[in-house]
Coordinates of C-alpha atoms and ligand atoms in Angstrom, one line a residue:
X1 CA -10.2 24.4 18.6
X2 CA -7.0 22.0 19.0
X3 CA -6.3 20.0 21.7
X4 CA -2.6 18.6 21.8
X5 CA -1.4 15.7 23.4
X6 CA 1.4 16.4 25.7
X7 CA 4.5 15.6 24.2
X8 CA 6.3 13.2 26.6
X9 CA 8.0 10.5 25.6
X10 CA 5.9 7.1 25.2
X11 CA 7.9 3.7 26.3
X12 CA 8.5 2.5 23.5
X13 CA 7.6 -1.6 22.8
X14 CA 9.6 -3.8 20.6
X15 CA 8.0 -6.5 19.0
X16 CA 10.2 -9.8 19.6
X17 CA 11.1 -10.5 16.1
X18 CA 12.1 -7.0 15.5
X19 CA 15.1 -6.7 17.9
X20 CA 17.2 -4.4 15.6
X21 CA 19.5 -6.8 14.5
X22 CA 21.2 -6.5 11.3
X23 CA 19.2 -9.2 8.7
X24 CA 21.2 -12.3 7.9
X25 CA 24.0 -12.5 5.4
X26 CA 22.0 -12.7 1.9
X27 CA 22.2 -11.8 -1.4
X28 CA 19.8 -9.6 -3.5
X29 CA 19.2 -10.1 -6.9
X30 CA 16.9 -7.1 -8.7
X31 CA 15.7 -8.1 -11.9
X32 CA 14.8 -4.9 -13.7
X33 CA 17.8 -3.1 -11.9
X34 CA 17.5 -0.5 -14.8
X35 CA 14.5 0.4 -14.4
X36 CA 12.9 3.3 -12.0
X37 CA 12.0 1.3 -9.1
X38 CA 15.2 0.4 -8.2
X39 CA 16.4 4.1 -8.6
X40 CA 13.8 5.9 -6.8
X41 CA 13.1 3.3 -4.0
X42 CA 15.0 0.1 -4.0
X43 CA 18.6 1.3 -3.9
X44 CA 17.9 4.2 -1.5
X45 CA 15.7 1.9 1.2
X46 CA 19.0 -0.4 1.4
X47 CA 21.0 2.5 1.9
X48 CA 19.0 3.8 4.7
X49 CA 18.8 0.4 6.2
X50 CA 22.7 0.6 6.4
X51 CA 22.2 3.9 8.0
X52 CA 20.4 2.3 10.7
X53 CA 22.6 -1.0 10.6
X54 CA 20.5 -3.6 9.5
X55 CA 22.1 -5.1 6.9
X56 CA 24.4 -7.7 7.8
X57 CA 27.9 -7.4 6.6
X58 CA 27.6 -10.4 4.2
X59 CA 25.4 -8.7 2.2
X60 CA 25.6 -7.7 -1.3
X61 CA 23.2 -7.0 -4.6
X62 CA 23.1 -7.9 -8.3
X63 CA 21.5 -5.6 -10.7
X64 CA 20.4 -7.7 -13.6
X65 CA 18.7 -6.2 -17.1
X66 CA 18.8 -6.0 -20.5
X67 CA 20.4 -2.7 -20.5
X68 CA 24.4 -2.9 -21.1
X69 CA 26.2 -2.0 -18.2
X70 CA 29.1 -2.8 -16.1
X71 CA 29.3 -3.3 -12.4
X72 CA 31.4 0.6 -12.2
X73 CA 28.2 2.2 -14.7
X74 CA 25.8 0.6 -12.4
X75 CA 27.7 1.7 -9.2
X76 CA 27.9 5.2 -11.1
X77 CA 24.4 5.7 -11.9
X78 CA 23.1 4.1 -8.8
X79 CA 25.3 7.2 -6.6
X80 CA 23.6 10.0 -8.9
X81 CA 20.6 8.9 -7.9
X82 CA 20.8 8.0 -4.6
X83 CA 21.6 11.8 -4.2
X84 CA 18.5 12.5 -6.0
X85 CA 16.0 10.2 -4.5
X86 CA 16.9 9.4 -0.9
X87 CA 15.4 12.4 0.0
X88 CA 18.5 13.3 2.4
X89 CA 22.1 14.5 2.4
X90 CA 24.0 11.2 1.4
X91 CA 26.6 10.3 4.3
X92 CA 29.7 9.1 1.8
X93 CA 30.6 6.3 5.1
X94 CA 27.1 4.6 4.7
X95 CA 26.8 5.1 0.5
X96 CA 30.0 3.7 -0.1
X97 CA 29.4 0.8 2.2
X98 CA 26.6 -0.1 -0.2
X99 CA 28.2 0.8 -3.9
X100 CA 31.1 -1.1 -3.2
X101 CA 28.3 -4.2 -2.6
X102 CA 26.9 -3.5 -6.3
X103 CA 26.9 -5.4 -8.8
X104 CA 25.5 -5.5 -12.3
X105 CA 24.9 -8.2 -15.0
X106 CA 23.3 -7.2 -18.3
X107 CA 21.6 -10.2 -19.5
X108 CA 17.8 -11.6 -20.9
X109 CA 16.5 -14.4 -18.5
X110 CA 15.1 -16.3 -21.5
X111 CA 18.6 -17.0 -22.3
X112 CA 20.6 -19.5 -20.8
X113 CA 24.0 -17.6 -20.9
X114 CA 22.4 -14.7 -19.5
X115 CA 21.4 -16.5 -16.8
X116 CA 24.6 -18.9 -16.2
X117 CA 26.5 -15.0 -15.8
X118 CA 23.7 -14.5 -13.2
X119 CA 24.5 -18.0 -11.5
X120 CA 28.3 -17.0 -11.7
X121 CA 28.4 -13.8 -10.1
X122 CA 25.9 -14.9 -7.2
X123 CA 28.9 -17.6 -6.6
X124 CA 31.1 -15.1 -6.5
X125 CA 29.6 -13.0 -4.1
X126 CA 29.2 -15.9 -2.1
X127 CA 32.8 -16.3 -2.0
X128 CA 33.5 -12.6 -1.1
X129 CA 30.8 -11.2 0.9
X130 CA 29.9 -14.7 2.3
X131 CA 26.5 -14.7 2.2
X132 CA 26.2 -18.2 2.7
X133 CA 24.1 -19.4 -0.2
X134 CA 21.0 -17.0 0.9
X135 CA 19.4 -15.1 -1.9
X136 CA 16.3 -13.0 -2.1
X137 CA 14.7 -12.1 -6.1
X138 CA 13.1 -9.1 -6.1
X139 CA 11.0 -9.0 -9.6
X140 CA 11.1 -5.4 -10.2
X141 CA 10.1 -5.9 -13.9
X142 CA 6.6 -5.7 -15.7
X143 CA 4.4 -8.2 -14.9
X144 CA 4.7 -10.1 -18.2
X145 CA 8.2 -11.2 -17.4
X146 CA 7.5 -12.7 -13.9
X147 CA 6.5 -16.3 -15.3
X148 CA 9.7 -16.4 -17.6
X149 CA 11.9 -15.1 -14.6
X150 CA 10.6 -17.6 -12.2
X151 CA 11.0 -19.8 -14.9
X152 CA 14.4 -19.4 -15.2
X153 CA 15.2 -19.6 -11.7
X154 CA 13.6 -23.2 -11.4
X155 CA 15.8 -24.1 -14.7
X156 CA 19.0 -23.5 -13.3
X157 CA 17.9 -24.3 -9.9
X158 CA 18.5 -21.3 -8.5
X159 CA 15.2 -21.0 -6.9
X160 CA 15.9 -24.7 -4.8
X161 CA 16.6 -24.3 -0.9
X162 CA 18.9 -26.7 0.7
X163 CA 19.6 -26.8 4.5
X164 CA 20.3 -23.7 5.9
X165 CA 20.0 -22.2 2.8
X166 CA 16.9 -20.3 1.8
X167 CA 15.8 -18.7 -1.4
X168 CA 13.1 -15.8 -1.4
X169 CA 11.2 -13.8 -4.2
X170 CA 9.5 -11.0 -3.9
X171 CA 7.0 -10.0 -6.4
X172 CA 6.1 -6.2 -7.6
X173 CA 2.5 -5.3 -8.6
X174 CA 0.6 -5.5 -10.4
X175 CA -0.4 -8.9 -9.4
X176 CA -2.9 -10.0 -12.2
X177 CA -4.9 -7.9 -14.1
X178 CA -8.4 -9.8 -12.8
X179 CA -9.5 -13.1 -11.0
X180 CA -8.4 -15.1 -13.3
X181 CA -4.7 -13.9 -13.9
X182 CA -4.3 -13.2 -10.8
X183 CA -4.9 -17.0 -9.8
X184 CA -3.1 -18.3 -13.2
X185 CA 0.1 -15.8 -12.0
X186 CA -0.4 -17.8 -8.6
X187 CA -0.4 -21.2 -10.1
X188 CA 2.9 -20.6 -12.2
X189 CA 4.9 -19.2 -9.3
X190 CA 3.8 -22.4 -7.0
X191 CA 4.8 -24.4 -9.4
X192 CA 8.1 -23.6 -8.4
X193 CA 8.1 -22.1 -5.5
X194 CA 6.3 -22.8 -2.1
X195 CA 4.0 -20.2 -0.4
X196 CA 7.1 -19.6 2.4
X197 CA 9.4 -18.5 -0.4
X198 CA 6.8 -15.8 -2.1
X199 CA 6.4 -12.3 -1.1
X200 CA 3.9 -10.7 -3.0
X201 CA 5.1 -6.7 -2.3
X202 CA 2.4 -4.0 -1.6
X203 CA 4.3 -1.2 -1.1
X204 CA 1.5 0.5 1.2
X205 CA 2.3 -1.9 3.8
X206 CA 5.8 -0.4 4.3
X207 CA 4.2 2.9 5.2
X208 CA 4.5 3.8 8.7
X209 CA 0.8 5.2 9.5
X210 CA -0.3 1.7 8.0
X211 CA 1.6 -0.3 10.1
X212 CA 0.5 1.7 13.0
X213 CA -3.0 0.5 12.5
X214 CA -2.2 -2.9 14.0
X215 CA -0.9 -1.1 17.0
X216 CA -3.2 1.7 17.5
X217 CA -5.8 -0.9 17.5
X218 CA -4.6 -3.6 19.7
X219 CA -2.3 -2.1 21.8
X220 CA -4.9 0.5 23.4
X221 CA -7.6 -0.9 25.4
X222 CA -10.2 1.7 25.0
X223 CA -10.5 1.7 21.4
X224 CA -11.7 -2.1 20.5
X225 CA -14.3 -2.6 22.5
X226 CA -16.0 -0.1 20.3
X227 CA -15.1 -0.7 16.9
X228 CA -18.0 -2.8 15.7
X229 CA -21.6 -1.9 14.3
X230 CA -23.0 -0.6 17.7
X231 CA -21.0 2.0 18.2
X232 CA -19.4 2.8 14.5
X233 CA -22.2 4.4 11.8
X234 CA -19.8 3.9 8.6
X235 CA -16.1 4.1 7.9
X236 CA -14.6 5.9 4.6
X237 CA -11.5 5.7 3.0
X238 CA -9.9 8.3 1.0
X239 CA -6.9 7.7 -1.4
X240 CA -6.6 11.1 -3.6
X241 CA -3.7 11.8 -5.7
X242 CA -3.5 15.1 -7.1
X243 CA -0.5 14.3 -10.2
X244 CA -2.4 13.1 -13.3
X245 CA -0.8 9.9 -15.0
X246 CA 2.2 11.6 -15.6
X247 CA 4.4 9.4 -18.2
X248 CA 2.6 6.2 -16.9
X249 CA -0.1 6.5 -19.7
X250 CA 0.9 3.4 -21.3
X251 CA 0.4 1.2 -17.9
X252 CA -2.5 2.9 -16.9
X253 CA -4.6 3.0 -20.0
X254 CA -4.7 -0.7 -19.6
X255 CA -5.0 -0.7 -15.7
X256 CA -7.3 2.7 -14.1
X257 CA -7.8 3.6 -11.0
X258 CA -9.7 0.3 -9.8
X259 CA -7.2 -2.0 -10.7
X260 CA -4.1 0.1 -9.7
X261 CA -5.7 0.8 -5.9
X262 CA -8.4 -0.9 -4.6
X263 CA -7.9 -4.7 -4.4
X264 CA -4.4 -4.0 -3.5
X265 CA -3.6 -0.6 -1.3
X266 CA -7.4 0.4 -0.5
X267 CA -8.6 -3.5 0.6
X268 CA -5.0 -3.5 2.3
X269 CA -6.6 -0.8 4.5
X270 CA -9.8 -2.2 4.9
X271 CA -8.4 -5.1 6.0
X272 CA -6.3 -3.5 9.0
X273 CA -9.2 -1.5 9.8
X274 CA -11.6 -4.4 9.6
X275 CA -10.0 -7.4 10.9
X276 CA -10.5 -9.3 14.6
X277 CA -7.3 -9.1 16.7
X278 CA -5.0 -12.0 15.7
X279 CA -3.5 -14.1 18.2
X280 CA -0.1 -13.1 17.4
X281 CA 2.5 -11.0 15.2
X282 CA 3.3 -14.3 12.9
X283 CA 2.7 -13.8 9.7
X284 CA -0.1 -16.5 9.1
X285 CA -1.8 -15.2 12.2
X286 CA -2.0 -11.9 10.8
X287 CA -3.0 -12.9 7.5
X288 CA -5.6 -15.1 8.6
X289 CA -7.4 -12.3 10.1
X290 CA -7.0 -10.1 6.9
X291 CA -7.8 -12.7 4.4
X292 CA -11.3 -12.9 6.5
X293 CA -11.9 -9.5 6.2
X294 CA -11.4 -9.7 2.2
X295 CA -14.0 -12.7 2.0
X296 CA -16.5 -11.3 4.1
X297 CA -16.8 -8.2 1.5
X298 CA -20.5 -8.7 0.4
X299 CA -20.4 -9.8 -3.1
X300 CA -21.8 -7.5 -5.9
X301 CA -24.1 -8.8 -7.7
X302 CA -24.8 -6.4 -11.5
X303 CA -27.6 -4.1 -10.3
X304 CA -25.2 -3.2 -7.2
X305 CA -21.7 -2.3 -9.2
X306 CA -24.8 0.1 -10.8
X307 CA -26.0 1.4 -7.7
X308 CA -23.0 1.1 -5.4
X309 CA -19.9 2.3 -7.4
X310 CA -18.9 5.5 -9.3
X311 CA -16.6 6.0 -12.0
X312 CA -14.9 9.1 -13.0
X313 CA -11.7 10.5 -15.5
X314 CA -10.4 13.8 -14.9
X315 CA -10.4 16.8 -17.3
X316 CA -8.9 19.5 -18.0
X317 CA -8.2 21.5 -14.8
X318 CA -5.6 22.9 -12.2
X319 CA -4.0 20.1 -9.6
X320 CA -1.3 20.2 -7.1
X321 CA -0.3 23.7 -8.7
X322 CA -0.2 22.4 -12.3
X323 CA -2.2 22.8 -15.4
X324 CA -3.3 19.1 -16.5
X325 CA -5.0 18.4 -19.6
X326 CA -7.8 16.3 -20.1
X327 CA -6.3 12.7 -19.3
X328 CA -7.6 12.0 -23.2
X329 CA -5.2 14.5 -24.1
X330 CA -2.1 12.8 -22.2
X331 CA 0.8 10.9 -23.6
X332 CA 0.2 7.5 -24.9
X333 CA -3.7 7.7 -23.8
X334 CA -6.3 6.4 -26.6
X335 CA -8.1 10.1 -27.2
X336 CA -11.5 8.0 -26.7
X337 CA -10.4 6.1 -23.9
X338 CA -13.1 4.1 -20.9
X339 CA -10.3 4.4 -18.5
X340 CA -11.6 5.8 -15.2
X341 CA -9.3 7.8 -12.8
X342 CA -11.3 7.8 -10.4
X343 CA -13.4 5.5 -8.4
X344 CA -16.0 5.6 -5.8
X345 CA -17.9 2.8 -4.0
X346 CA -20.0 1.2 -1.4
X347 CA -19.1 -2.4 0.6
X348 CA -20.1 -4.2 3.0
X349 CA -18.9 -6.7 5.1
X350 CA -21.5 -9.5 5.8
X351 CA -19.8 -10.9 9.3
X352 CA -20.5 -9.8 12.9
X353 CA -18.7 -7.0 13.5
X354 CA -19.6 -4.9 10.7
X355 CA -23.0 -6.0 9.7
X356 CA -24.8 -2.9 8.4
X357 CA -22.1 -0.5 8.4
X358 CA -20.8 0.5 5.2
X359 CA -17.3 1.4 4.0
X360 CA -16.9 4.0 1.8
X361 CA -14.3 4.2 -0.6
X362 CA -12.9 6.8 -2.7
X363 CA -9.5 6.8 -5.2
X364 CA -8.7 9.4 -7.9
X365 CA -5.8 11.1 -9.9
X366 CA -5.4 14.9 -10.7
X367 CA -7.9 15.3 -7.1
X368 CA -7.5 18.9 -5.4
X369 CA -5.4 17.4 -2.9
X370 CA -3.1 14.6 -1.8
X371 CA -4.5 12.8 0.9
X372 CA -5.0 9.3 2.2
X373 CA -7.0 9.2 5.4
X374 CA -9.3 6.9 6.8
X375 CA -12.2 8.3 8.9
X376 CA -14.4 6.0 11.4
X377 CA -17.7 8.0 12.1
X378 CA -19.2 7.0 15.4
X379 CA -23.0 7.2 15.7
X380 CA -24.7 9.9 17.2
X381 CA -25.7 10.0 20.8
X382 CA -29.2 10.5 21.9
X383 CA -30.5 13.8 22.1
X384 CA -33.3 13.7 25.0
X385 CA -30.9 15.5 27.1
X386 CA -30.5 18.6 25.2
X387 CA -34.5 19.4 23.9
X388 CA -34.8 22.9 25.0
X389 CA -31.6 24.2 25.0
X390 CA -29.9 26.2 22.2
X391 CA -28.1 22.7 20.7
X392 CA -29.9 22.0 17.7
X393 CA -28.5 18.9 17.2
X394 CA -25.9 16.5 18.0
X395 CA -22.1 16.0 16.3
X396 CA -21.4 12.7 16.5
X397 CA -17.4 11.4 17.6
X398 CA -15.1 10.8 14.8
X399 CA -11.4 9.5 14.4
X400 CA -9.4 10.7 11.8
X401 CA -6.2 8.2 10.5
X402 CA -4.5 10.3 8.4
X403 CA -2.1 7.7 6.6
X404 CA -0.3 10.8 4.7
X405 CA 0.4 13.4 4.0
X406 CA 0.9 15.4 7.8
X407 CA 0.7 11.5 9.1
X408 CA -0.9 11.3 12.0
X409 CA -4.6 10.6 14.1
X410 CA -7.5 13.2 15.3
X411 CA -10.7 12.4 17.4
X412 CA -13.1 14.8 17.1
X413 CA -15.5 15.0 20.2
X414 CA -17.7 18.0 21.4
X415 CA -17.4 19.9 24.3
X416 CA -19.6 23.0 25.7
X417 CA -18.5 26.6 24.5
X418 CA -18.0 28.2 27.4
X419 CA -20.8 30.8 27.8
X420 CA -24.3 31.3 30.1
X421 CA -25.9 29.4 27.1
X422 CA -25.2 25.7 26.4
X423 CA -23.8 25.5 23.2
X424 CA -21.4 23.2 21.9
X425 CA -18.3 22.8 19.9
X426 CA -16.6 20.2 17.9
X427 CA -12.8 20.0 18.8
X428 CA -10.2 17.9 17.3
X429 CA -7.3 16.4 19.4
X430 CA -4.6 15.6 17.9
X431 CA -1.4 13.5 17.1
X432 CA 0.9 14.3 14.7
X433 CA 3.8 11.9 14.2
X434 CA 6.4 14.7 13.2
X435 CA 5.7 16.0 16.6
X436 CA 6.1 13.1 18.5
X437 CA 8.6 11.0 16.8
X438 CA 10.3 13.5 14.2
X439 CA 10.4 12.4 10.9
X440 CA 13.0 10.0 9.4
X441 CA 13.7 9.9 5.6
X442 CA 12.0 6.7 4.0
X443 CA 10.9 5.0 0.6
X444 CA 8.3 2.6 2.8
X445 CA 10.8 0.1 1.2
X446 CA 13.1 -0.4 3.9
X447 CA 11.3 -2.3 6.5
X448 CA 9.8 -4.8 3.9
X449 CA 13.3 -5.2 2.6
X450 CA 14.2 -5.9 6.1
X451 CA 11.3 -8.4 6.7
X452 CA 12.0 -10.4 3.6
X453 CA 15.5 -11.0 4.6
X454 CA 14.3 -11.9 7.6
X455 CA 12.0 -14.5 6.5
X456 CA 9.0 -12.1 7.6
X457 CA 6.0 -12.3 5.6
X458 CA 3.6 -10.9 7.7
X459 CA 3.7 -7.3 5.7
X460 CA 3.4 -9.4 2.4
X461 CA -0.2 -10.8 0.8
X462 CA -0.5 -14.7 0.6
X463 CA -2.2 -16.2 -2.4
X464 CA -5.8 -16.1 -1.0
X465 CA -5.5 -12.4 0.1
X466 CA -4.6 -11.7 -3.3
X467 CA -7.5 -13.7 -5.1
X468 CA -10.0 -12.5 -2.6
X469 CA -9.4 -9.1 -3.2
X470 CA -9.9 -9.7 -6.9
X471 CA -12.5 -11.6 -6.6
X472 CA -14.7 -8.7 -4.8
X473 CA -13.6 -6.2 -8.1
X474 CA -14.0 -8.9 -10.9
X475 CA -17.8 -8.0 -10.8
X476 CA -17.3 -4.1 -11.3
X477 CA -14.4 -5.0 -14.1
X478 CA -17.1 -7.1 -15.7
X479 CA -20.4 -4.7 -15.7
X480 CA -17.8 -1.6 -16.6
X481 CA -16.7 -3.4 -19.6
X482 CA -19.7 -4.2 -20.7
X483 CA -21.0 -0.6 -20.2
X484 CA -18.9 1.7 -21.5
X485 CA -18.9 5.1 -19.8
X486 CA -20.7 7.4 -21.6
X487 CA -20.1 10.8 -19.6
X488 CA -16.2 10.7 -19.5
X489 CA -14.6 13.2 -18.6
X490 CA -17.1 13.8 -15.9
X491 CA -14.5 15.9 -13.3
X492 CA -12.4 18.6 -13.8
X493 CA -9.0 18.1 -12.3
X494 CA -8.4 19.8 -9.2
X495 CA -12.1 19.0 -7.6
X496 CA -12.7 15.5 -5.4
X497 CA -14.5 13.9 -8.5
X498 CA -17.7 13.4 -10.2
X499 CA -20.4 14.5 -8.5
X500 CA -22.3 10.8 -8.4
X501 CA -19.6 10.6 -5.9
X502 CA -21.4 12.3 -3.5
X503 CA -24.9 11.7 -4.5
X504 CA -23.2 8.0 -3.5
X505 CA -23.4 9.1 0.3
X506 CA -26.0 11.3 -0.5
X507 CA -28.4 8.8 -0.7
X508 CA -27.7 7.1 2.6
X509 CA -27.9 10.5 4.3
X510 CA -23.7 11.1 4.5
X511 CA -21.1 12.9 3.0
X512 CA -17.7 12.5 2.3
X513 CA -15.7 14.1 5.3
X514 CA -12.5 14.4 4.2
X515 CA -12.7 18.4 2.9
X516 CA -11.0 19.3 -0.3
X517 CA -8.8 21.6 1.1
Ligands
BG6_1 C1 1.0 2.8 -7.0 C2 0.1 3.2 -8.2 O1 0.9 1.5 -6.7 O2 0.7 3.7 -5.9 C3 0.2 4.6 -8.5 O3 0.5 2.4 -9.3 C4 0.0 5.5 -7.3 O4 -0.7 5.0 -9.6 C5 0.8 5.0 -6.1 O5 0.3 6.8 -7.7 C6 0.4 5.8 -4.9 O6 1.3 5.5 -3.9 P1 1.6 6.5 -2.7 O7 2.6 5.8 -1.8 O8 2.1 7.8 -3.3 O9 0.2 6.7 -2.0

């Protein structure tokens, strides 16, 4: 049974900050412009931000690599695939609005030429597109060349902010590969930069759904007062993928699932979900509340990464309409690799709120269905009222974010079938965004993009989110090291993981409740 929400209009509320102004004149320097970030997301986000008019007119970009190139082969290659990626017919007013602000320089950071043609060109499009001195880094390179980058900025003091002036970088994941590089990676870019001039980039933040959370919690008074541990039995989140590792073999064999989602994306979401209201939209208000969240996690001590946390690789098997071989069997993948693809696991959150409810979470590759949703299962109602009538038992409420795909939120609640005998019925009422606000084509890029220029960092983690987050997965990277798996593969592809995935729940009398199909 469906219930729909009638489909008027809501007000609509801007935040303050967020007036739709264009952002201030700037200029954007992507290192690893050659690679696919900039391709599939960077490039078209800035063209749809011109769609909507929020770059300012002194506004222009530098792609700088290795690769040779000229400013025309970058402009060329950048139009092929804007067409390709942006998901949209590409309006030639808007796209040439933003070629003719591309620029390329082919150069190596760790030399000083490279780097003085770098310094040269941002003059130049100082001069030209006047963008007053402003510039924001984006490091869309692997990780290994973020110290040397950051390096070089300090060198030729490009990354110094004088007056008016202001100098931003944002950083790309992964951040660290554990506690201790992840705080090591923090050191070297303080060292030259202050904590106002870093914006560590998690991409899920830029999705809509995830944004919503802030708003769908605080901005409705009947939901808070009962989101805590009297009224909520146990929250799960879902993040299942179902493409295998496609060419990223080489990353992931060194990363798996844990490291490439959960102290990033997933605790992203727990911390959204989890956090008290903050007392405003700045960015440090925000993040103080989240960064809470993140060291309230229970630590794990050995005996619970055993007890509390699955691992899982796919293998052979049928996902998302595709044959996929045993991940073993993919390109650049050891043939004996430990590398899980999927992860399962238990927390809790030792503070007030959340005392004795646990958060599930789930991740995978190759699963039998794309999904990210996040499901808050209320506790069950007393049943006194209802002994001797044909209800055997009790559903209990549940609210359903569904972060993508079909974005959008359900509560389920019960209600009597109609009929002489009381019976009753779950039924799910439900918002879908397409319905409501139609559907807009986006990389989740754009308004991060926006934010940095605006000197926004509330959508971007500050050092101790980052270190908290590893901090509650250095204890599973630790015990799974020094346990190999020994069941691997242990799920075919196309199914929602091992089966200690569910014994997981199981044992705490749940199951997972987002279906496979
Ligand atoms: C990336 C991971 O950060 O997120 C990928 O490295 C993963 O492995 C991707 O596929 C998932 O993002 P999304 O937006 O498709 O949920």
């Amino acid at each position: 049974m469906q219930t729909q929400l009638p489909t008027a209009p809501l007000p609509s509320v801007e935040s303050p900050r967020t007036n739709g102004q264009p952002g201030g004149p700037c200029a954007m320097v992507i290192f690893g412009a050659s690679g696919d970030l900039t391709k599939r997301k960077l490039v078209p986000a800035l063209y749809n931000l011109s769609r909507h008019r929020l770059l300012a007119t002194e506004f222009a970009v530098i792609g700088f690599a290795r690769r040779p190139g000229t400013t025309e082969s970058f402009r060329a290659q950048m139009r092929a695939d804007v067409a390709r990626y942006c998901d949209c017919a590409v309006e030639p007013g808007f796209w040439d609005w933003v070629e003719s602000r591309l620029h390329y320089v082919s150069g190596d950071v760790t030399d000083a030429t490279s780097v003085k043609r770098l310094e040269k060109q941002l003059a130049e499009l100082d001069r030209d597109h006047g963008t007053h001195g402003n510039a924001l880094f984006y490091l869309a390179t692997p990780p290994e060349q973020f110290g040397p980058i950051v390096r070089a900025l300090d060198t030729a003091g490009l990354a110094r902010e004088s007056g008016e002036r202001w100098r931003r970088v944002i950083v790309e994941k992964p951040f660290g590969r554990d506690l201790a590089s992840a705080r090591a990676l923090n050191e070297e870019l303080r060292a030259v930069l202050s904590e106002r001039q870093i914006y560590r980039i998690d991409h899920y933040l830029g999705k809509e759904t995830v944004q919503n959370l802030l708003v769908f919690r605080f901005s409705n008074g009947i939901f808070e007062p009962i989101w805590n541990r009297r009224y909520v039995d146990h929250v799960q989140i879902t993040v299942a993928e179902t493409l295998g590792v496609e060419a990223r073999g080489g990353y992931y064999e060194g990363a798996g699932a844990l490291r490439d989602m959960v102290p990033n994306h997933i605790f992203q979401l727990i911390s959204l979900v989890a956090m008290e209201c903050p007392i405003s939209f700045d960015a440090n208000a925000v993040r103080d509340e989240q960064s809470k969240v993140l060291r309230a996690i229970a630590p794990l001590s050995p005996e619970d990464v055993l007890s509390r946390s699955v691992r899982g690789q796919y293998g052979a098997g049928r996902a998302g309409g595709k044959e996929l071989p045993d991940y073993r069997a993919e390109a650049q993948v050891d043939p004996h690799s430990s590398t899980e693809t999927f992860v399962a696991m238990k927390l809790e959150l030792d503070n007030w709120r959340w005392k004795d409810v646990p958060f599930y979470l789930r991740v995978g590759k190759a699963m039998a269905r794309r999904v990210t949703e996040i499901v808050v299962q209320f506790k069950r109602p007393p049943f006194a009222l209802f002994r001797g009538t044909a209800v055997k038992e009790l559903g209990a409420n549940r609210l359903v974010i569904r972060v993508q795909p079909d974005e959008g939120i359900h509560l389920h609640f019960g209600a009597k079938i109609p009929g002489a005998v009381m019976r009753i019925g779950t039924v799910d009422m439900a918002f879908a965004y397409a319905d409501h606000f139609g559907t807009e084509p986006a990389t989740g890029y754009e308004r991060l993009l926006y934010d940095a220029v605006l000197g926004d960092q509330t959508l971007f983690q500050r050092a101790d989110m980052v270190e908290a987050g590893w901090s509650v997965v250095q204890p599973m990277l630790d015990v799974w090291q020094a346990l190999p798996p020994r069941n691997f593969p242990n799920y075919p592809a196309g199914s929602l993981g091992p089966a200690e995935a569910d014994q997981l729940l199981a044992r705490d009398g749940r199951r997972w409740l987002t279906p496979a199909s």
